[in-house]
Coordinates of C-alpha atoms in Angstrom, one line a residue:
M1 CA 60.8 43.9 42.1
T2 CA 62.5 47.0 40.6
K3 CA 60.1 49.3 38.7
Y4 CA 61.4 51.1 35.5
I5 CA 60.8 54.5 34.1
F6 CA 61.8 55.1 30.5
I7 CA 62.4 58.7 29.3
T8 CA 62.4 59.5 25.6
G9 CA 62.4 62.8 23.8
G10 CA 60.9 64.1 20.5
V11 CA 60.6 67.1 18.2
V12 CA 64.1 68.4 18.9
S13 CA 67.2 67.4 20.8
S14 CA 68.6 69.0 24.0
L15 CA 65.1 69.2 25.7
G16 CA 66.5 68.6 29.2
K17 CA 65.6 64.9 29.5
G18 CA 68.6 64.6 31.8
I19 CA 67.3 67.3 34.1
L20 CA 63.8 65.6 34.1
A21 CA 65.3 62.3 35.0
A22 CA 67.4 63.9 37.8
S23 CA 64.4 65.8 39.0
L24 CA 62.2 62.7 39.1
G25 CA 65.0 61.0 41.0
R26 CA 65.0 63.8 43.6
L27 CA 61.3 63.6 44.1
L28 CA 61.4 59.8 44.5
V29 CA 64.4 59.9 46.9
S30 CA 62.5 62.5 49.0
R31 CA 59.8 59.9 49.5
G32 CA 62.3 57.4 50.8
Y33 CA 62.7 55.3 47.7
K34 CA 66.0 54.0 46.5
V35 CA 66.7 55.3 43.0
S36 CA 69.3 54.7 40.3
I37 CA 69.5 56.4 36.9
Q38 CA 70.9 55.1 33.6
K39 CA 71.8 57.0 30.4
F40 CA 71.5 55.3 27.0
D41 CA 73.4 57.2 24.3
P42 CA 72.9 56.2 20.7
Y43 CA 76.3 57.4 19.3
I44 CA 78.8 54.8 18.1
N45 CA 81.6 56.1 20.3
V46 CA 82.4 53.6 23.1
D47 CA 82.3 56.5 25.6
P48 CA 82.6 60.3 25.4
G49 CA 86.3 60.3 26.5
T50 CA 87.7 61.1 23.1
M51 CA 84.9 63.4 21.9
S52 CA 85.5 67.2 21.5
P53 CA 83.9 69.3 24.4
F54 CA 82.7 71.6 21.7
Q55 CA 80.4 68.9 20.4
H56 CA 79.6 66.9 23.4
G57 CA 80.2 69.1 26.4
E58 CA 81.9 67.9 29.6
V59 CA 83.2 64.4 30.2
F60 CA 82.0 63.4 33.6
V61 CA 84.2 60.9 35.5
C62 CA 82.8 58.4 38.1
D63 CA 84.6 56.9 41.0
D64 CA 85.3 53.7 39.0
G65 CA 87.1 55.7 36.3
A66 CA 84.1 55.6 33.8
E67 CA 84.2 58.6 31.3
T68 CA 80.5 59.3 30.9
D69 CA 77.9 61.7 29.6
L70 CA 77.5 65.0 31.5
D71 CA 73.9 64.0 32.5
L72 CA 75.4 61.6 35.0
G73 CA 76.7 64.7 36.8
H74 CA 73.1 66.0 37.1
Y75 CA 72.0 62.6 38.3
E76 CA 74.7 62.4 41.0
R77 CA 74.0 66.0 42.1
F78 CA 70.2 65.7 42.3
I79 CA 70.0 62.2 44.0
N80 CA 73.2 62.5 46.0
T81 CA 74.7 59.2 45.0
N82 CA 77.8 57.9 43.2
L83 CA 77.2 56.2 39.9
S84 CA 79.4 54.0 37.8
Q85 CA 80.2 52.6 34.3
I86 CA 77.0 50.6 34.2
N87 CA 75.0 53.8 34.5
N88 CA 76.2 55.1 31.1
V89 CA 75.6 52.9 28.0
T90 CA 76.4 53.8 24.4
S91 CA 75.7 52.0 21.1
G92 CA 79.5 51.8 20.7
S93 CA 79.9 49.9 24.0
V94 CA 77.0 47.6 23.2
Y95 CA 78.3 46.8 19.7
Q96 CA 81.8 46.3 21.0
T97 CA 80.6 43.8 23.5
V98 CA 78.5 41.8 21.0
I99 CA 81.3 41.7 18.5
N100 CA 83.7 40.5 21.1
K101 CA 81.3 37.8 22.1
E102 CA 81.0 36.8 18.4
R103 CA 84.8 36.6 18.0
K104 CA 85.0 34.3 21.0
G105 CA 82.4 32.0 19.6
E106 CA 79.9 32.7 22.4
Y107 CA 77.0 32.7 20.0
L108 CA 77.8 29.2 18.8
G109 CA 78.0 30.1 15.2
A110 CA 74.6 31.8 15.0
T111 CA 74.2 34.8 12.6
V112 CA 74.6 37.9 14.8
Q113 CA 71.7 40.3 14.3
M114 CA 70.2 43.5 15.7
I115 CA 67.4 41.3 17.2
P116 CA 68.0 39.4 19.5
H117 CA 71.7 40.0 20.0
I118 CA 72.0 43.8 20.2
T119 CA 68.7 44.3 21.8
G120 CA 69.5 41.5 24.2
E121 CA 72.8 43.2 25.2
I122 CA 70.9 46.5 25.8
K123 CA 68.4 44.7 28.1
S124 CA 71.2 43.0 29.9
R125 CA 72.6 46.4 30.8
L126 CA 69.3 47.3 32.4
I127 CA 69.4 44.1 34.4
K128 CA 73.0 44.6 35.5
A129 CA 72.2 48.2 36.8
T130 CA 69.3 46.7 38.7
K131 CA 71.4 44.0 40.2
K132 CA 74.3 46.4 41.1
D133 CA 72.3 49.0 42.9
E134 CA 69.1 47.1 43.8
P135 CA 67.0 50.2 43.4
D136 CA 63.3 50.4 44.0
I137 CA 63.0 52.4 40.8
L138 CA 65.5 52.6 37.8
I139 CA 65.1 55.6 35.6
A140 CA 66.5 55.1 32.1
E141 CA 67.0 58.1 29.8
I142 CA 67.3 57.4 26.1
G143 CA 69.5 60.0 24.4
G144 CA 68.7 61.6 21.0
T145 CA 65.3 62.3 19.4
I146 CA 62.6 59.8 18.4
G147 CA 63.0 59.2 14.7
D148 CA 66.7 59.0 14.8
I149 CA 68.0 55.8 13.1
E150 CA 70.7 55.2 15.6
S151 CA 68.3 55.1 18.6
L152 CA 66.0 52.4 17.1
P153 CA 67.8 49.4 18.8
F154 CA 67.3 51.1 22.2
I155 CA 63.6 51.7 21.6
E156 CA 63.0 48.1 20.4
A157 CA 64.9 46.8 23.4
I158 CA 62.6 48.9 25.7
R159 CA 59.5 47.6 23.9
Q160 CA 60.7 44.0 24.4
F161 CA 61.7 44.7 28.0
R162 CA 58.4 46.2 29.0
S163 CA 56.5 43.3 27.5
E164 CA 58.7 40.8 29.4
I165 CA 58.4 42.4 32.8
G166 CA 54.7 43.3 32.5
Y167 CA 53.5 46.8 31.6
G168 CA 52.4 47.7 35.2
N169 CA 56.1 47.4 36.3
S170 CA 57.3 50.1 33.9
M171 CA 56.3 53.5 32.6
S172 CA 57.1 55.5 29.4
I173 CA 57.5 59.2 29.7
H174 CA 57.9 61.2 26.4
V175 CA 59.4 64.7 26.5
T176 CA 58.5 67.1 23.7
L177 CA 58.8 70.7 22.7
L178 CA 55.7 72.9 22.4
P179 CA 56.7 75.7 20.0
Y180 CA 55.3 79.1 20.6
L181 CA 54.4 81.3 17.6
P182 CA 54.5 84.9 18.8
T183 CA 52.8 86.3 15.6
S184 CA 49.7 84.3 16.3
G185 CA 50.2 83.9 20.0
E186 CA 49.8 80.2 19.8
L187 CA 51.4 77.1 21.3
K188 CA 51.5 74.4 18.6
T189 CA 50.7 70.8 19.6
K190 CA 51.1 69.2 16.2
P191 CA 54.9 68.5 16.5
S192 CA 54.3 66.6 19.8
Q193 CA 51.4 64.6 18.3
H194 CA 53.6 63.6 15.4
S195 CA 56.4 62.6 17.8
V196 CA 54.1 60.4 19.8
N197 CA 52.8 58.8 16.6
V198 CA 56.4 57.9 15.7
L199 CA 57.0 56.4 19.1
R200 CA 53.8 54.4 18.8
S201 CA 54.9 53.1 15.4
Y202 CA 57.8 51.6 17.2
G203 CA 55.5 49.8 19.6
I204 CA 55.6 52.1 22.6
Q205 CA 52.6 54.1 23.9
P206 CA 53.7 56.7 26.4
E207 CA 51.8 56.9 29.6
M208 CA 53.0 60.5 30.3
L209 CA 53.9 63.6 28.4
V210 CA 56.2 66.2 29.7
L211 CA 56.0 69.4 27.7
R212 CA 58.9 71.9 27.4
T213 CA 57.6 75.4 27.0
Q214 CA 58.5 79.0 27.3
I215 CA 55.0 80.0 28.5
P216 CA 52.3 78.4 30.6
I217 CA 50.2 75.8 28.7
G218 CA 46.4 76.3 28.5
K219 CA 43.8 73.7 29.3
N220 CA 42.8 73.4 25.7
E221 CA 46.3 72.5 24.6
K222 CA 46.6 69.9 27.4
D223 CA 43.2 68.4 26.6
K224 CA 44.0 68.2 22.9
L225 CA 47.3 66.4 23.6
A226 CA 45.7 64.0 26.0
L227 CA 43.0 63.1 23.4
F228 CA 45.2 62.8 20.4
C229 CA 48.1 61.1 22.2
S230 CA 45.9 58.7 24.3
V231 CA 47.3 60.0 27.6
N232 CA 45.4 60.6 30.8
K233 CA 44.8 64.3 31.3
N234 CA 46.6 64.3 34.6
C235 CA 49.6 62.9 32.9
V236 CA 50.1 65.9 30.6
I237 CA 52.8 67.7 32.5
E238 CA 54.1 71.3 31.9
C239 CA 57.8 71.9 32.2
K240 CA 58.5 75.5 31.5
D241 CA 61.9 77.2 31.7
M242 CA 63.0 78.0 35.2
D243 CA 65.5 80.4 36.7
T244 CA 67.6 77.5 38.0
I245 CA 67.6 73.8 37.2
Y246 CA 67.2 73.0 40.9
E247 CA 63.7 74.6 40.8
V248 CA 62.5 71.9 38.4
P249 CA 61.7 69.2 41.0
L250 CA 59.5 71.5 43.0
Y251 CA 57.7 72.8 39.9
L252 CA 57.0 69.2 38.7
E253 CA 55.9 68.2 42.3
E254 CA 53.3 71.0 42.2
Q255 CA 51.7 69.4 39.2
G256 CA 51.4 66.0 40.9
I257 CA 53.9 64.2 38.6
T258 CA 55.2 61.9 41.3
K259 CA 51.8 60.9 42.5
E260 CA 50.7 59.9 38.9
I261 CA 54.0 57.9 38.3
L262 CA 53.7 56.0 41.6
N263 CA 50.0 55.4 41.0
F264 CA 50.7 53.9 37.6
L265 CA 53.5 51.7 39.0
G266 CA 51.3 50.6 41.9
M267 CA 53.6 52.1 44.6
E268 CA 52.8 54.1 47.7
N269 CA 52.8 57.8 47.3
K270 CA 54.7 58.6 50.5
T271 CA 54.8 62.1 51.9
P272 CA 57.9 63.8 50.4
N273 CA 60.5 65.5 52.5
L274 CA 61.5 68.5 50.4
S275 CA 61.9 71.1 53.1
D276 CA 65.8 71.2 52.8
W277 CA 65.4 71.5 49.0
Q278 CA 62.9 74.3 49.4
E279 CA 65.3 76.2 51.8
M280 CA 68.1 75.8 49.2
I281 CA 65.8 77.4 46.5
E282 CA 65.1 80.3 48.8
A283 CA 68.8 80.9 49.3
I284 CA 69.3 80.8 45.5
K285 CA 66.5 83.2 44.8
H286 CA 67.3 85.7 47.6
P287 CA 71.1 86.0 47.8
K288 CA 72.6 88.5 50.2
K289 CA 76.0 88.8 48.5
E290 CA 77.5 88.7 45.0
A291 CA 80.8 87.8 43.4
T292 CA 82.2 87.5 39.9
I293 CA 84.5 84.7 39.0
A294 CA 86.6 84.6 35.8
L295 CA 86.5 81.1 34.3
V296 CA 89.4 81.1 31.9
G297 CA 89.5 78.1 29.5
K298 CA 89.8 76.8 26.0
Y299 CA 86.2 75.7 25.4
T300 CA 84.3 78.8 26.7
E301 CA 82.1 78.9 23.5
L302 CA 80.1 76.0 24.9
N303 CA 79.3 76.5 28.6
D304 CA 78.4 72.8 28.9
A305 CA 82.1 72.0 28.5
Y306 CA 82.5 73.2 32.1
I307 CA 79.1 72.5 33.5
S308 CA 80.3 70.7 36.7
V309 CA 82.7 73.6 37.5
V310 CA 80.0 76.1 37.1
E311 CA 77.6 74.1 39.2
S312 CA 80.2 73.7 41.9
L313 CA 80.9 77.4 42.0
K314 CA 77.1 78.0 42.4
H315 CA 76.9 75.4 45.1
A316 CA 79.6 77.2 47.2
G317 CA 77.6 80.4 46.5
Y318 CA 74.4 78.9 47.8
K319 CA 76.1 77.9 51.0
N320 CA 77.1 81.6 51.5
S321 CA 73.8 83.0 50.3
A322 CA 75.8 84.5 47.5
K323 CA 75.1 84.8 43.7
I324 CA 78.1 83.8 41.7
N325 CA 78.4 85.5 38.3
I326 CA 80.7 83.7 35.8
K327 CA 82.8 85.9 33.4
W328 CA 83.8 83.6 30.5
I329 CA 87.2 84.3 29.2
A330 CA 88.8 82.4 26.2
S331 CA 92.4 82.1 27.3
E332 CA 93.7 82.4 23.6
N333 CA 92.4 86.0 23.6
I334 CA 95.0 87.0 26.3
T335 CA 98.3 87.5 24.6
S336 CA 100.0 90.1 27.0
D337 CA 100.1 91.1 30.7
K338 CA 98.2 94.2 29.7
E339 CA 95.3 92.3 28.2
A340 CA 95.2 90.1 31.3
N341 CA 94.8 93.2 33.4
E342 CA 92.1 94.5 31.1
Y343 CA 90.1 91.2 31.2
L344 CA 90.5 90.6 35.0
S345 CA 90.3 94.0 36.5
D346 CA 86.7 93.6 37.5
V347 CA 86.7 90.0 38.8
D348 CA 86.8 88.8 42.4
G349 CA 88.3 85.4 41.8
I350 CA 90.0 83.4 39.0
L351 CA 89.5 79.8 38.1
V352 CA 91.4 77.8 35.5
P353 CA 89.8 74.4 34.8
G354 CA 91.0 71.2 33.1
G355 CA 91.7 70.8 29.4
F356 CA 94.1 69.3 26.8
G357 CA 96.4 70.8 24.2
V358 CA 98.6 73.8 23.8
R359 CA 96.1 76.3 22.4
G360 CA 95.5 79.1 24.9
I361 CA 98.1 77.9 27.4
E362 CA 100.2 81.1 27.3
G363 CA 97.0 83.1 28.0
K364 CA 96.3 80.9 31.0
L365 CA 99.9 81.4 32.4
K366 CA 99.3 85.2 32.1
V367 CA 96.1 85.0 34.0
I368 CA 97.6 82.9 36.7
K369 CA 100.5 85.4 37.0
Y370 CA 98.0 88.2 37.4
A371 CA 96.2 86.2 40.2
R372 CA 99.5 85.4 42.0
E373 CA 100.9 88.9 41.8
N374 CA 97.7 90.8 42.7
N375 CA 96.6 88.3 45.4
I376 CA 93.3 87.5 43.6
P377 CA 91.9 84.2 45.0
Y378 CA 92.8 81.5 42.5
L379 CA 91.6 77.9 42.1
G380 CA 93.3 75.6 39.5
L381 CA 91.9 72.3 38.4
C382 CA 94.0 69.6 36.8
L383 CA 95.5 71.6 33.9
G384 CA 94.9 74.6 36.0
M385 CA 97.4 73.2 38.6
Q386 CA 99.9 72.3 35.9
C387 CA 99.8 75.8 34.5
A388 CA 100.2 77.3 38.0
V389 CA 103.3 75.2 38.6
I390 CA 104.7 76.2 35.1
E391 CA 104.0 79.9 35.8
F392 CA 105.6 79.7 39.3
A393 CA 108.7 78.0 37.8
R394 CA 109.1 80.6 35.1
N395 CA 108.5 83.8 37.1
V396 CA 109.5 82.9 40.7
A397 CA 112.1 80.1 40.4
N398 CA 113.7 81.8 37.3
L399 CA 113.3 78.7 35.0
K400 CA 112.4 80.9 32.1
D401 CA 111.6 78.2 29.5
A402 CA 109.8 75.9 32.0
N403 CA 107.0 74.0 30.3
S404 CA 105.1 70.8 30.1
T405 CA 106.1 68.1 27.6
E406 CA 102.5 68.1 26.5
F407 CA 103.1 71.5 25.0
D408 CA 106.8 71.4 24.2
K409 CA 108.5 68.0 24.0
N410 CA 112.0 69.6 23.8
T411 CA 111.6 72.0 26.7
E412 CA 114.8 72.3 28.8
F413 CA 112.8 72.4 32.1
K414 CA 110.2 69.6 32.1
I415 CA 108.2 70.9 35.0
V416 CA 105.3 68.8 34.0
D417 CA 105.8 65.4 32.3
L418 CA 103.9 62.2 31.4
L419 CA 103.1 59.8 34.1
E420 CA 105.5 56.9 33.9
E421 CA 102.7 54.4 33.2
Q422 CA 101.5 56.7 30.3
K423 CA 104.8 56.7 28.4
N424 CA 104.2 53.5 26.3
I425 CA 100.5 54.0 25.8
L426 CA 99.5 54.5 22.1
G427 CA 95.7 54.8 22.3
Y428 CA 93.6 57.6 23.8
G429 CA 90.3 56.1 24.9
A430 CA 90.1 55.2 28.6
T431 CA 93.9 55.2 29.0
M432 CA 94.4 58.1 31.3
R433 CA 94.7 58.0 35.1
L434 CA 91.0 57.8 35.7
G435 CA 88.7 57.6 38.7
S436 CA 89.0 57.9 42.5
Y437 CA 92.5 57.9 44.2
P438 CA 93.5 58.7 47.7
C439 CA 95.3 61.9 48.6
K440 CA 97.2 62.6 51.8
I441 CA 97.0 66.2 53.1
K442 CA 99.7 68.2 54.9
N443 CA 98.7 69.6 58.3
N444 CA 98.4 73.4 58.7
S445 CA 97.8 73.8 55.0
K446 CA 94.8 75.6 53.5
A447 CA 93.7 72.3 52.0
Y448 CA 93.7 70.7 55.4
K449 CA 91.7 73.6 56.8
V450 CA 88.9 73.2 54.3
Y451 CA 88.9 69.3 54.2
N452 CA 89.5 68.9 57.9
N453 CA 90.9 65.5 57.0
E454 CA 94.3 63.9 56.4
L455 CA 93.1 61.4 53.8
I456 CA 90.7 62.2 51.0
Y457 CA 89.6 60.5 47.8
E458 CA 89.2 62.5 44.6
R459 CA 88.5 61.7 40.9
H460 CA 91.2 62.1 38.3
R461 CA 91.4 62.4 34.5
H462 CA 94.9 63.2 33.3
R463 CA 98.1 61.9 31.7
F464 CA 100.7 64.5 32.9
E465 CA 102.0 65.2 36.4
L466 CA 104.3 67.5 38.3
N467 CA 107.9 66.4 37.7
N468 CA 109.4 65.3 41.0
E469 CA 112.9 66.5 39.9
Y470 CA 111.8 70.1 40.4
R471 CA 109.8 69.7 43.6
E472 CA 112.6 70.7 46.0
L473 CA 113.5 73.8 43.9
L474 CA 109.8 74.9 43.7
E475 CA 109.3 74.4 47.5
K476 CA 112.5 76.4 48.2
N477 CA 111.0 79.3 46.3
G478 CA 107.7 79.3 48.4
L479 CA 105.5 76.8 46.7
V480 CA 103.9 74.2 49.1
I481 CA 102.9 70.8 47.9
S482 CA 100.1 70.3 50.5
G483 CA 98.6 67.1 49.0
T484 CA 100.3 64.0 47.7
S485 CA 99.5 60.3 46.9
P486 CA 99.9 58.3 50.1
D487 CA 103.4 57.1 49.0
G488 CA 104.4 60.7 48.5
L489 CA 105.4 60.2 44.8
L490 CA 102.6 62.2 43.1
A491 CA 101.8 65.9 43.8
E492 CA 98.0 66.3 44.1
I493 CA 97.6 69.8 45.7
I494 CA 99.8 72.9 45.6
E495 CA 99.3 76.2 47.2
I496 CA 101.1 79.5 47.8
P497 CA 100.8 80.3 51.6
K498 CA 101.5 84.0 51.3
N499 CA 98.4 84.6 49.1
D500 CA 95.0 84.7 50.7
W501 CA 93.9 81.8 48.5
F502 CA 96.1 80.3 45.8
V503 CA 95.3 76.6 45.6
A504 CA 95.4 74.2 42.7
C505 CA 94.8 70.4 42.5
Q506 CA 95.6 67.7 40.0
F507 CA 92.2 66.0 40.3
H508 CA 88.7 67.2 39.5
P509 CA 86.8 68.2 42.6
E510 CA 83.9 69.5 40.6
F511 CA 82.7 66.0 40.0
K512 CA 81.9 65.4 43.7
S513 CA 80.2 68.7 44.6
R514 CA 76.5 68.7 45.5
P515 CA 74.0 71.6 45.7
Q516 CA 73.4 70.9 49.3
K517 CA 77.0 69.9 50.1
P518 CA 79.5 72.0 48.1
H519 CA 83.0 70.6 47.6
P520 CA 85.5 71.8 50.3
L521 CA 87.9 73.4 47.7
F522 CA 85.2 75.3 46.0
L523 CA 83.8 76.4 49.3
G524 CA 87.2 77.5 50.5
F525 CA 87.7 79.4 47.2
I526 CA 84.4 81.2 47.4
N527 CA 84.8 82.0 51.1
A528 CA 88.2 83.6 50.3
V529 CA 86.5 85.6 47.5
L530 CA 83.8 86.9 49.7
N531 CA 86.1 87.6 52.6
Q532 CA 88.2 89.8 50.3
K533 CA 85.1 91.7 49.2

């Protein structure tokens, strides 16, 4: 029977519940257990696909095309598995399903209520995830903060579910913040006590506390929390801020967290195999090289908007025992070639990630021109490829007004245009080209050298595509389309062979990078950067 671990958070939001869930997953996988992780988000949006990156951060895309919370990226990277739509549940998707069932008459005329219909649908998502992946342990993270009105149906569903499967088959872990008051030199436990009391009032007694803190927690504070929150002393776990998120599993392991969890769930505490993870942490902590990458985007005010890109750059750095520094550049700040030179004169590589909308596009084009003309290693992702093609068309193929119809519907040279199947779509949510698609790679290209494979599968999230009417002209001027859909109709990878590394792709390789297995395109990019240095 699958065992369940439910993770809730209190005191404040953004405590790192996702990193905790991913870290526990890593520790359990290292013991040979099969693990799956599920995120329950209380917001009413059906998925984060239409939400602003400034509010929500990155939209992570799974192989099946699910647009999900960025925490699923952490889950995949830590436990090295591919997740799907069933692993991301929002209030909006639950309510939508229940309302659709009511409209079809599936409730046989009954009054549709929060209990049992909404809570029942939430519980069914837990069961579906269990049936799909058949894990030994399913970790379920509940978004938001205990006390929020919108998360109540999830908490009630968990209470019911734990009662139904037997309490020994599940465990509740509550993550809270211990505020530090520098004036008195104290860590305050009262907010955590209140948070646990609220959780108890909903019918859930946590079996473990994980305490986020800036400084080490003393024995007195741990004993006080154990006493007032009715938690075993060994299950009061410290989780202080670390230099890198990948250190968190090892720090938790030192405190015996996995032993206590497996003991409570009645499972064998097998000897973990964490040697490869420890070697990676050593490489992270003691780099032998260093490089600075300019990340030029629209949402640079919130780093979480590009979190998978940043992690992918770091992964490629770890493989090379190199520290990768990110120079964040808001593309709308670059309005001239002179400014591009000023912003980029001290960087070793340039990356333009995905995005939507016209704001900052001209700045991105100037950045790409700088990279191309100065032979600075360049990697473009999705919009970063579309901008690279537009810049090449304007400044090399002499199509001065070349543009994308996303930015200028009346442009004379529609270098980038809507996909044919997108032209009659009116809605926005889940209507793009989403998920994993095959790509055929041309021999003797830079892409082939890094992939070492003629057929690859990558994740997409876009509406616009390189216009085939201009492919011949672009190739005549020196652009190589090194990756296409198997039928040859869609351009997936472009490169400029005369540059050391100028490669851009229509898909999102950052979604498939892992800390111990960096994505080939990121690895090729960072290798080129380090070789130039």
